[in-house]
Each structure stands twice: as structure tokens, then as C-alpha cells.
mmCIF file of C-alpha atoms in Angstrom:
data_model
loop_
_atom_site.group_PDB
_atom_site.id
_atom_site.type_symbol
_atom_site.label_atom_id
_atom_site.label_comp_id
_atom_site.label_asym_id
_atom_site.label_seq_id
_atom_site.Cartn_x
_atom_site.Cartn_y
_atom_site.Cartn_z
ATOM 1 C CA UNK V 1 10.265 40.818 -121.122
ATOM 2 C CA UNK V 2 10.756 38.209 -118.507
ATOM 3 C CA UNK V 3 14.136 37.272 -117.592
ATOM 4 C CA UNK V 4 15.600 34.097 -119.115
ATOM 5 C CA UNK V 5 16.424 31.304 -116.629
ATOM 6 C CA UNK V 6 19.717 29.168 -116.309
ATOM 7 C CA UNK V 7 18.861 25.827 -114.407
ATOM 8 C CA UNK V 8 21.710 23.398 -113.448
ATOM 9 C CA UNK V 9 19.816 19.730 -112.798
ATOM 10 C CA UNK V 10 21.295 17.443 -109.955
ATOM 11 C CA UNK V 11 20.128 14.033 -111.554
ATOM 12 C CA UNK V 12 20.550 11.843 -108.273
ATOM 13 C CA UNK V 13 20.974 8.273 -108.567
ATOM 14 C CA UNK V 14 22.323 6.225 -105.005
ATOM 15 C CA UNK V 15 22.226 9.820 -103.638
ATOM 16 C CA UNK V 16 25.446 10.943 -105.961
ATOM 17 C CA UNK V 17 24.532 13.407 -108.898
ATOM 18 C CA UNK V 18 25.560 11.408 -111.727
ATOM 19 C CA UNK V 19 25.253 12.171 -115.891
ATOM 20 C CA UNK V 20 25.129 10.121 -119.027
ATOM 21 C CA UNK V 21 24.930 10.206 -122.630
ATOM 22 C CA UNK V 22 21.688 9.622 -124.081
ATOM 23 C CA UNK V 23 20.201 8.653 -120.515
ATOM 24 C CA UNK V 24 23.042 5.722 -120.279
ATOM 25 C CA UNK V 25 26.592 5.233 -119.266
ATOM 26 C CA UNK V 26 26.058 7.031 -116.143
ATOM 27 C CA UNK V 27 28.945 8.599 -114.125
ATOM 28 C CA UNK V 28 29.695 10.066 -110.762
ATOM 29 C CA UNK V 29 29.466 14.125 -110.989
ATOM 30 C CA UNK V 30 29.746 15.273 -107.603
ATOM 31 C CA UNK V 31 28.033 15.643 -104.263
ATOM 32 C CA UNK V 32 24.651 16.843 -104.977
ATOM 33 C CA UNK V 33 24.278 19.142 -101.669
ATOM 34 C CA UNK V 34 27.831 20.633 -102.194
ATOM 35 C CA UNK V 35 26.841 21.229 -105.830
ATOM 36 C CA UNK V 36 23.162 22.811 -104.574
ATOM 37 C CA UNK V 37 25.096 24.915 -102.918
ATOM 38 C CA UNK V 38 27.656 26.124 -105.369
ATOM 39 C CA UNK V 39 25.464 26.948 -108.113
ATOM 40 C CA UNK V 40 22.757 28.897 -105.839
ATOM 41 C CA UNK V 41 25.918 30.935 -104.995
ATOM 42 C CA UNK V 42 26.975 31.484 -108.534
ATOM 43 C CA UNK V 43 23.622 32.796 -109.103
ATOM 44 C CA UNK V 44 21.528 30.080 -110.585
ATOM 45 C CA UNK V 45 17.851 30.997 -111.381
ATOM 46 C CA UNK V 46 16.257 27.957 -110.080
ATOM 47 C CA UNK V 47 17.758 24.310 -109.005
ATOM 48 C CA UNK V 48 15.979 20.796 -110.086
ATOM 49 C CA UNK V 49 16.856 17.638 -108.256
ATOM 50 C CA UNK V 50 15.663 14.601 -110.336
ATOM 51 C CA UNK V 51 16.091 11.538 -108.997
ATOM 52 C CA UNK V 52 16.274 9.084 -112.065
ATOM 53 C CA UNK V 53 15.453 5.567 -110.914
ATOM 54 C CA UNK V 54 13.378 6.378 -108.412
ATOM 55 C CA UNK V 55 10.001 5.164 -110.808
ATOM 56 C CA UNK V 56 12.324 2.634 -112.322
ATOM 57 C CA UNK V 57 12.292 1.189 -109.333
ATOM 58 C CA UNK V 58 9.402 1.733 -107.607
ATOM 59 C CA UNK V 59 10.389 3.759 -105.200
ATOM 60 C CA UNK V 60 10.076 7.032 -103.611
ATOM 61 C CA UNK V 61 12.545 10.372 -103.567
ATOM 62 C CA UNK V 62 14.799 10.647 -101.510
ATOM 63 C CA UNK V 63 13.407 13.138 -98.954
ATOM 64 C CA UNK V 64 16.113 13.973 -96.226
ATOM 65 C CA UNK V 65 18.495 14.461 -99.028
ATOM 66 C CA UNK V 66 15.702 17.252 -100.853
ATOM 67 C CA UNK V 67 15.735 18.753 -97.280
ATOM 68 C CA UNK V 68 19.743 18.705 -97.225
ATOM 69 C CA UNK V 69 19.838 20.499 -99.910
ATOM 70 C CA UNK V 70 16.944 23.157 -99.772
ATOM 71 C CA UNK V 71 18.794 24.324 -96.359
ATOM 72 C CA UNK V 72 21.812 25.358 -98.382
ATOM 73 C CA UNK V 73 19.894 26.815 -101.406
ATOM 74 C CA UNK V 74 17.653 30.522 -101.484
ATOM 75 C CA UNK V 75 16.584 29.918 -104.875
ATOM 76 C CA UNK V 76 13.173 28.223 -106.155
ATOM 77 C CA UNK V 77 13.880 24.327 -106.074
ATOM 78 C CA UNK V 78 12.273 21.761 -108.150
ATOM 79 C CA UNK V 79 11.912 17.938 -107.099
ATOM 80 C CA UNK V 80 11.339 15.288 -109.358
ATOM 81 C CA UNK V 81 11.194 11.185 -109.431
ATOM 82 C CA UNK V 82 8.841 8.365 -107.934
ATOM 83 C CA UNK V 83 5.466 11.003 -107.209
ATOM 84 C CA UNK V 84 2.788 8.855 -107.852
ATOM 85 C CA UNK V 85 0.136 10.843 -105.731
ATOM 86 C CA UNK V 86 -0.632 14.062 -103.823
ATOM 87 C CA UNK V 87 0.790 12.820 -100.548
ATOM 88 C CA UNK V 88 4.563 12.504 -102.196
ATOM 89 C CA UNK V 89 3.856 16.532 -103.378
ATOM 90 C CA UNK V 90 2.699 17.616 -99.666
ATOM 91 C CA UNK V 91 5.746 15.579 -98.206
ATOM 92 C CA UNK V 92 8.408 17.372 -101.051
ATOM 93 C CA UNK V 93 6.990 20.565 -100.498
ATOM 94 C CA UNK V 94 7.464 20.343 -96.938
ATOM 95 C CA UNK V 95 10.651 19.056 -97.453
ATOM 96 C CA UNK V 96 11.928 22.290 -99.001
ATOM 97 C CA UNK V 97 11.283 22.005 -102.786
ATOM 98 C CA UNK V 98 8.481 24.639 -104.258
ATOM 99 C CA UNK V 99 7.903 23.352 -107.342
ATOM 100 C CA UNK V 100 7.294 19.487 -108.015
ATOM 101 C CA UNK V 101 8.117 17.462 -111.554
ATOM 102 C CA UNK V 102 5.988 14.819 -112.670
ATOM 103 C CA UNK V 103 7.053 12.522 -115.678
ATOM 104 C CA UNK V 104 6.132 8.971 -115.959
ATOM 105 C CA UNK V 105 3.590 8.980 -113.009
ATOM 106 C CA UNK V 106 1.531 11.804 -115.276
ATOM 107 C CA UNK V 107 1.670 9.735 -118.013
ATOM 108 C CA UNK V 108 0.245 6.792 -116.513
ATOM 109 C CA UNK V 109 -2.346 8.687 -114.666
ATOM 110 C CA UNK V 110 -3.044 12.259 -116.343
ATOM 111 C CA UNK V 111 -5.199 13.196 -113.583
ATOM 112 C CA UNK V 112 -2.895 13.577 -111.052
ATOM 113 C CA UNK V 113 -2.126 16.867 -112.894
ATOM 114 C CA UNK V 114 -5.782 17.967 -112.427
ATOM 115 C CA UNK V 115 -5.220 17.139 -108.776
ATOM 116 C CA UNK V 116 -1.485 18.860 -107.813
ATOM 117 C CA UNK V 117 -2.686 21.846 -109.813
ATOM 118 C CA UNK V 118 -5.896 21.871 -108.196
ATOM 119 C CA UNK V 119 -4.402 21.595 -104.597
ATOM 120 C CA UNK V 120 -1.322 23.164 -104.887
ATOM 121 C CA UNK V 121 -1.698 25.572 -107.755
ATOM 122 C CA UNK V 122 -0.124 25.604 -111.270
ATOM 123 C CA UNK V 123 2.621 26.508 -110.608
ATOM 124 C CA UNK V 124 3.683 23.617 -108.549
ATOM 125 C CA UNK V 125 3.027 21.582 -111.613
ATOM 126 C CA UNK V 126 6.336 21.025 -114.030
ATOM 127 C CA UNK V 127 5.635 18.162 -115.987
ATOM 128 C CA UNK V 128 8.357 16.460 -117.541
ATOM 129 C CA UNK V 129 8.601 15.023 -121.419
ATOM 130 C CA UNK V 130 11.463 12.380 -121.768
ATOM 131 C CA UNK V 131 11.025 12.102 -125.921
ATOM 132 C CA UNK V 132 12.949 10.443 -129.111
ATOM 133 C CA UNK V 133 12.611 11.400 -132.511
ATOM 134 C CA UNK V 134 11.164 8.584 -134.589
ATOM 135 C CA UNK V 135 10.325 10.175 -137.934
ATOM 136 C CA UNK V 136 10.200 13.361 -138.717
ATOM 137 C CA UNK V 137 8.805 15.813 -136.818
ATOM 138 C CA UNK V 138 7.365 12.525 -134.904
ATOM 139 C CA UNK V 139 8.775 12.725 -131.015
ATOM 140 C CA UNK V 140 7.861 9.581 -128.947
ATOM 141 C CA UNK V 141 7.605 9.845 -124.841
ATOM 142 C CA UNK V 142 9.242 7.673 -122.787
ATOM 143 C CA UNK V 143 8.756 6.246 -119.523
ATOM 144 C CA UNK V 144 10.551 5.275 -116.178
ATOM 145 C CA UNK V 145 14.086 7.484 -117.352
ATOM 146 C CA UNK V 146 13.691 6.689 -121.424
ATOM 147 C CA UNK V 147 13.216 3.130 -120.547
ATOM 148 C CA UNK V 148 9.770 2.701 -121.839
ATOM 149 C CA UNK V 149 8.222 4.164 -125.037
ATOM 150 C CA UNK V 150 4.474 5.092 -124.606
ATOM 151 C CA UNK V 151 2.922 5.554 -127.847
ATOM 152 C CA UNK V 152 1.786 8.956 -126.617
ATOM 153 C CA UNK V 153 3.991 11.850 -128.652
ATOM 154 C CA UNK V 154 5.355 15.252 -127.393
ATOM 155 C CA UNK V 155 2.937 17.747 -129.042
ATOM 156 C CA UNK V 156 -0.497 15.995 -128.225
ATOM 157 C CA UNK V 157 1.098 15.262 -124.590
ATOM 158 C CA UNK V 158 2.430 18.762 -123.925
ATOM 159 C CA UNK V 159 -0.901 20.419 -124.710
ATOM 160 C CA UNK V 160 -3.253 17.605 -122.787
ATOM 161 C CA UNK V 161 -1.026 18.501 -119.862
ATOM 162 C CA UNK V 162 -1.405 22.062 -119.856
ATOM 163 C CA UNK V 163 -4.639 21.742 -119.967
ATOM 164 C CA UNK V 164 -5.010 20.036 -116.989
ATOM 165 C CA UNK V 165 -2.956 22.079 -115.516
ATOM 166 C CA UNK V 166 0.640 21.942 -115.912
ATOM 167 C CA UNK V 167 2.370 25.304 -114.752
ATOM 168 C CA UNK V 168 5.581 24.404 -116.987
ATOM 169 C CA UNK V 169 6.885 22.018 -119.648
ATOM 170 C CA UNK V 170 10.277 20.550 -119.165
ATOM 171 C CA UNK V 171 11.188 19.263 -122.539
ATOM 172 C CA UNK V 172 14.417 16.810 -122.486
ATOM 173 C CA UNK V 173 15.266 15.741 -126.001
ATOM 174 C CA UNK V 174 16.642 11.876 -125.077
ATOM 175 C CA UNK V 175 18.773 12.330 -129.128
ATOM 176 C CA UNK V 176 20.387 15.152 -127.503
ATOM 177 C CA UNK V 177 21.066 14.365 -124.163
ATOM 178 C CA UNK V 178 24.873 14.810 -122.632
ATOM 179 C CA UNK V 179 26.203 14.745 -126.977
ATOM 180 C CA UNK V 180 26.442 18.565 -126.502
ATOM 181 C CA UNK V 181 25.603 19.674 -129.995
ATOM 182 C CA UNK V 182 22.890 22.332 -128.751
ATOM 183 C CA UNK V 183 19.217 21.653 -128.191
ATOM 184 C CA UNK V 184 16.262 20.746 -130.014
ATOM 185 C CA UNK V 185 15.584 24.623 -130.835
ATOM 186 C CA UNK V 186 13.148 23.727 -133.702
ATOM 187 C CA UNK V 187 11.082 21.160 -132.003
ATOM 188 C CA UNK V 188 11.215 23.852 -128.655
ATOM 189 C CA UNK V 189 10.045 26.834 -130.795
ATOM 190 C CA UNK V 190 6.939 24.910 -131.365
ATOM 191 C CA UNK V 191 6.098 24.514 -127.765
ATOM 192 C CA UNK V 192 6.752 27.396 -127.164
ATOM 193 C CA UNK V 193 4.832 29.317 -129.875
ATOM 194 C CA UNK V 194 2.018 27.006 -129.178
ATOM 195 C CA UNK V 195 1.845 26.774 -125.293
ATOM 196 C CA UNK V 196 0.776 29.568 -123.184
ATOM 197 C CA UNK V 197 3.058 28.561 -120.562
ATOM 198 C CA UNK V 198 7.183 28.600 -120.254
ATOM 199 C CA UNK V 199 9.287 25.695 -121.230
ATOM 200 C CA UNK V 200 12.204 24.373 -120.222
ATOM 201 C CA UNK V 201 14.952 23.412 -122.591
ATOM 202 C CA UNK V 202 17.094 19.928 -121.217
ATOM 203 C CA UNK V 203 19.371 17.987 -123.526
ATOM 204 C CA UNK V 204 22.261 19.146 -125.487
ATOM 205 C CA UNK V 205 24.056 21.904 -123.578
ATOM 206 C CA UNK V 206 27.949 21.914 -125.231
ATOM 207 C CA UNK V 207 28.846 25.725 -125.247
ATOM 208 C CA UNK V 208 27.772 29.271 -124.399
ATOM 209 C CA UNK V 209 26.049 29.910 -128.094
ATOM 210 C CA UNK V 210 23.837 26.757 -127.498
ATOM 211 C CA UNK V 211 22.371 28.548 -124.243
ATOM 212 C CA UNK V 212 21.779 31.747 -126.798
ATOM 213 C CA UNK V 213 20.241 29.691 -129.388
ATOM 214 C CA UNK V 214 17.352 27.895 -127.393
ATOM 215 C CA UNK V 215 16.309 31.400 -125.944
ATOM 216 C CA UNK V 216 16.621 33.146 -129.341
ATOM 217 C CA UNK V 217 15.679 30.124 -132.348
ATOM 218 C CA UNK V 218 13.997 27.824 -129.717
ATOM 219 C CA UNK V 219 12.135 30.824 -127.640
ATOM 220 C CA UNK V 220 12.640 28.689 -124.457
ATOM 221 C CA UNK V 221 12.343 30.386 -121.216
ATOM 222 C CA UNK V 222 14.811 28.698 -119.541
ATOM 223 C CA UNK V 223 17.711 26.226 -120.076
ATOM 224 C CA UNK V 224 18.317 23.457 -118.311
ATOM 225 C CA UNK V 225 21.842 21.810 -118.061
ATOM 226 C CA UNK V 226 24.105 19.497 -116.069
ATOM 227 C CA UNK V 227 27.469 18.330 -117.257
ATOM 228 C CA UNK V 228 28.853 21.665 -118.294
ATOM 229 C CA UNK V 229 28.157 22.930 -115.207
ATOM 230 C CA UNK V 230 28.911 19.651 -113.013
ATOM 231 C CA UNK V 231 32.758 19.665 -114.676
ATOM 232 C CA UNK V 232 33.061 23.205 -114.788
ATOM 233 C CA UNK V 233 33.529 23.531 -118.351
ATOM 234 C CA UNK V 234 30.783 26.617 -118.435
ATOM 235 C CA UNK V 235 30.763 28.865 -115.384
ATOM 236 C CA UNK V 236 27.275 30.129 -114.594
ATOM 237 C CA UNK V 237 28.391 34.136 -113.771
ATOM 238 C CA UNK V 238 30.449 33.561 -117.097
ATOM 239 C CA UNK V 239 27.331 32.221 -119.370
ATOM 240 C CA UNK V 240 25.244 35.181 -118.073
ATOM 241 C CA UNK V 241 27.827 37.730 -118.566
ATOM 242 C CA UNK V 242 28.006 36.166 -122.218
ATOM 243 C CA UNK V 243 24.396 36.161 -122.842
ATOM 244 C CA UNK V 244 23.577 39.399 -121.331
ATOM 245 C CA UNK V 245 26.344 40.264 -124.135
ATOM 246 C CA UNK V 246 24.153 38.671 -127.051
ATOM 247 C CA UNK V 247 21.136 40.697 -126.039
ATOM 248 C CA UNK V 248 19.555 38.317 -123.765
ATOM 249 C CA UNK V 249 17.964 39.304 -120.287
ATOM 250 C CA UNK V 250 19.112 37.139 -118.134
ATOM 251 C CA UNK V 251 19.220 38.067 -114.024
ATOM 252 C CA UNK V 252 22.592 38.707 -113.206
ATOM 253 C CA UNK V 253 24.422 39.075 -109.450
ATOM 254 C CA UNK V 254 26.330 42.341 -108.234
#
């Protein structure tokens, strides 16, 4: 069985890694190339750099700060925010980052999946899904950092992506974001019993068990968190030791 991934997420706003609640009330977290750095030497599994108002406002990532931080890293580094087209991939990728995440700009144009996959390979693709749930069992996506609902829903929108191409699916549940009450395991275990590729679980992240609970209920192949790990309140050496405990393979350091 492949080993389970821990992520930490650097979302960048202003060039500070900053984290909310429920994708508002924003606040300062920490220097995002000092932070790369800690967690790739705590033993991280990968590293995602999001910056979150870069398609809000119209704008592209910030690329000497992705090539800041890929120096100090040697573990697989995702980029996401403001790629609207194939010449922001080739400029992240040579930038440092190896995989690329693509959220509002896939929504608006679907076939730019077709075309990073198709250049780059599929697994260069993460697409991101920024969803509320309206009704029951009813996720909506949103656009631009969960400013913009897009009449397009999670399930339909997952699959249509993977299809085109779409290595991974990073799922952020905007109900559970930074409220630390675990993630949406339930609504994960269907992507991931229905998708034939991994997913990413984002939103919710509180305590150790939640981290077991999306691999074991949710059968996510990796977890993505911030603010536990920004403010030190979960140790990433700890949280492996801890799941390795509950029967989870996760890749631990010497």
C-alpha cells in the first residue's frame, strides 16, 4: 500500500503565509520560506504554496518567492494561484515547483487541463475544488478563494477533471476550513472510492485522530493542513509517529 502523505500548505497572501476561518479573517502565520524550510526538515511528504488572491486579483504568482523557497526545500513542491495558461506552468516549473494547482482558472476554462496534462504530464495536474455544502449531499464550487459560487458541484467537477486529465484532486471543504472539527471524511470517501486517482484532504485539521480519520473513514491519500502546523500545535515527526501507531503507513525519518 502506498504511503499516506502529510502536506503543510503555505497560503501566501502579500508574500506572508497567512490562515483564516472559513477562507476569512485572515492572519499573519509566519515567513513562508522559513516555514518551507522547517517542515521539509521535519519530514513533510510534499509542500503546496497557494497564493490566495492572486486570481482575485488578477494577477500572477509570485515567482521569485516559489524559487526562494524551492532552494530550501528537497521535497516535491506544489504551486498554486493566478495560472491562467501554459506559459504560467512552464515559468513555475522552472521556478522550482513540480507539480502545479489549478482552481478557478480550470473552472473557467476546463481545457487548460487537457493542455498542462498533455504537455507536462498528469501528474503536473492538481486541480483544486474550493466547495460549500448547500443541501445535502449537494457541494457547490467556488471561485477566485470561495468568493464566487459557480453552479458547477464537486462530484460532476471532480470526475470531468480527471478526465481531462487531472493527476490529483485537492478537495478543501470551505464549512470546514481553519474550525478544526476534522474533515469532510464522508464526502472524501466518495472521491475517493469513485476516482482512480489520489485526493487530497484540506479543511478541518484540529488534532492527531482527525489526520487518522480522513486516511481510514475518508480513504484520502494525503492530508493537507496549515494552522496546526503554522502554530505548532501538531508537530509533523509527532503526527507520524502517532499514525504509524494507529496502523497507518506513513513515511517516517531516521
Amino acid at each position: 500500500m502506498l504511503a499516506k502523505r502529510i502536506i503543510p500548505c503555505l497560503d501566501i497572501n502579500d508574500g506572508m503565509t497567512v490562515k483564516g476561518t472559513n477562507f476569512v479573517n485572515l492572519r499573519i502565520a509566519g515567513d513562508p520560506i522559513e516555514l518551507g524550510k522547517m517542515y521539509s526538515d521535519q519530514g513533510a511528504d510534499e509542500l503546496v504554496f497557494l497564493d490566495i488572491t492572486a486570481s482575485h486579483e488578477g494577477r500572477k504568482t509570485f515567482t521569485k518567492l516559489v524559487e526562494r523557497i524551492a532552494k530550501e526545500i528537497n521535497i516535491p513542491f506544489t504551486v498554486g494561484g493566478g495560472i491562467h495558461e501554459l506559459t504560467d506552468v512552464d515559468r513555475l516549473l522552472n521556478a522550482g515547483a513540480d507539480k502545479i494547482s489549478v482552481n478557478s482558472a480550470a473552472l473557467k476554462n476546463p481545457e487548460l487541463i487537457n493542455e498542462i496534462a498533455d504537455k507536462f504530464g498528469s501528474q503536473v495536474c492538481v486541480v483544486a475544488i474550493d466547495a460549500k455544502e448547500e443541501s445535502d449531499h449537494q457541494w457547490q464550487c467556488y471561485l477566485n478563494g470561495g468568493r464566487i459560487a459557480t453552479g458547477r458541484y464537486l462530484f460532476d467537477w471532480a470526475k470531468e477533471a480527471v478526465s481531462r486529465g487531472a493527476g490529483e484532486i485537492l478537495f478543501t471543504s470551505m464549512d470546514h476550513d481553519g474550525v478544526k472539527n476534522g474533515y469532510a471524511d464522508d464526502c472524501l470517501r466518495e472521491l475517493s472510492d469513485n476516482l482512480p486517482v489520489p485526493i487530497i484532504a484540506s479543511g478541518g485539521a484540529g488534532k492527531k485522530e482527525h489526520f487518522r480519520d480522513t486516511f481510514l473513514i475518508g480513504h484520502s491519500d494525503a492530508a493537507l493542513a496549515a494552522s496546526v502546523f503554522h502554530f505548532g500545535e501538531i508537530p509533523i515527526p509527532e503526527l507520524k509517529d502517532y499514525l504509524w501507531g494507529e496502523g497507518i503507513n506513513v513515511r517516517r525519518t531516521l
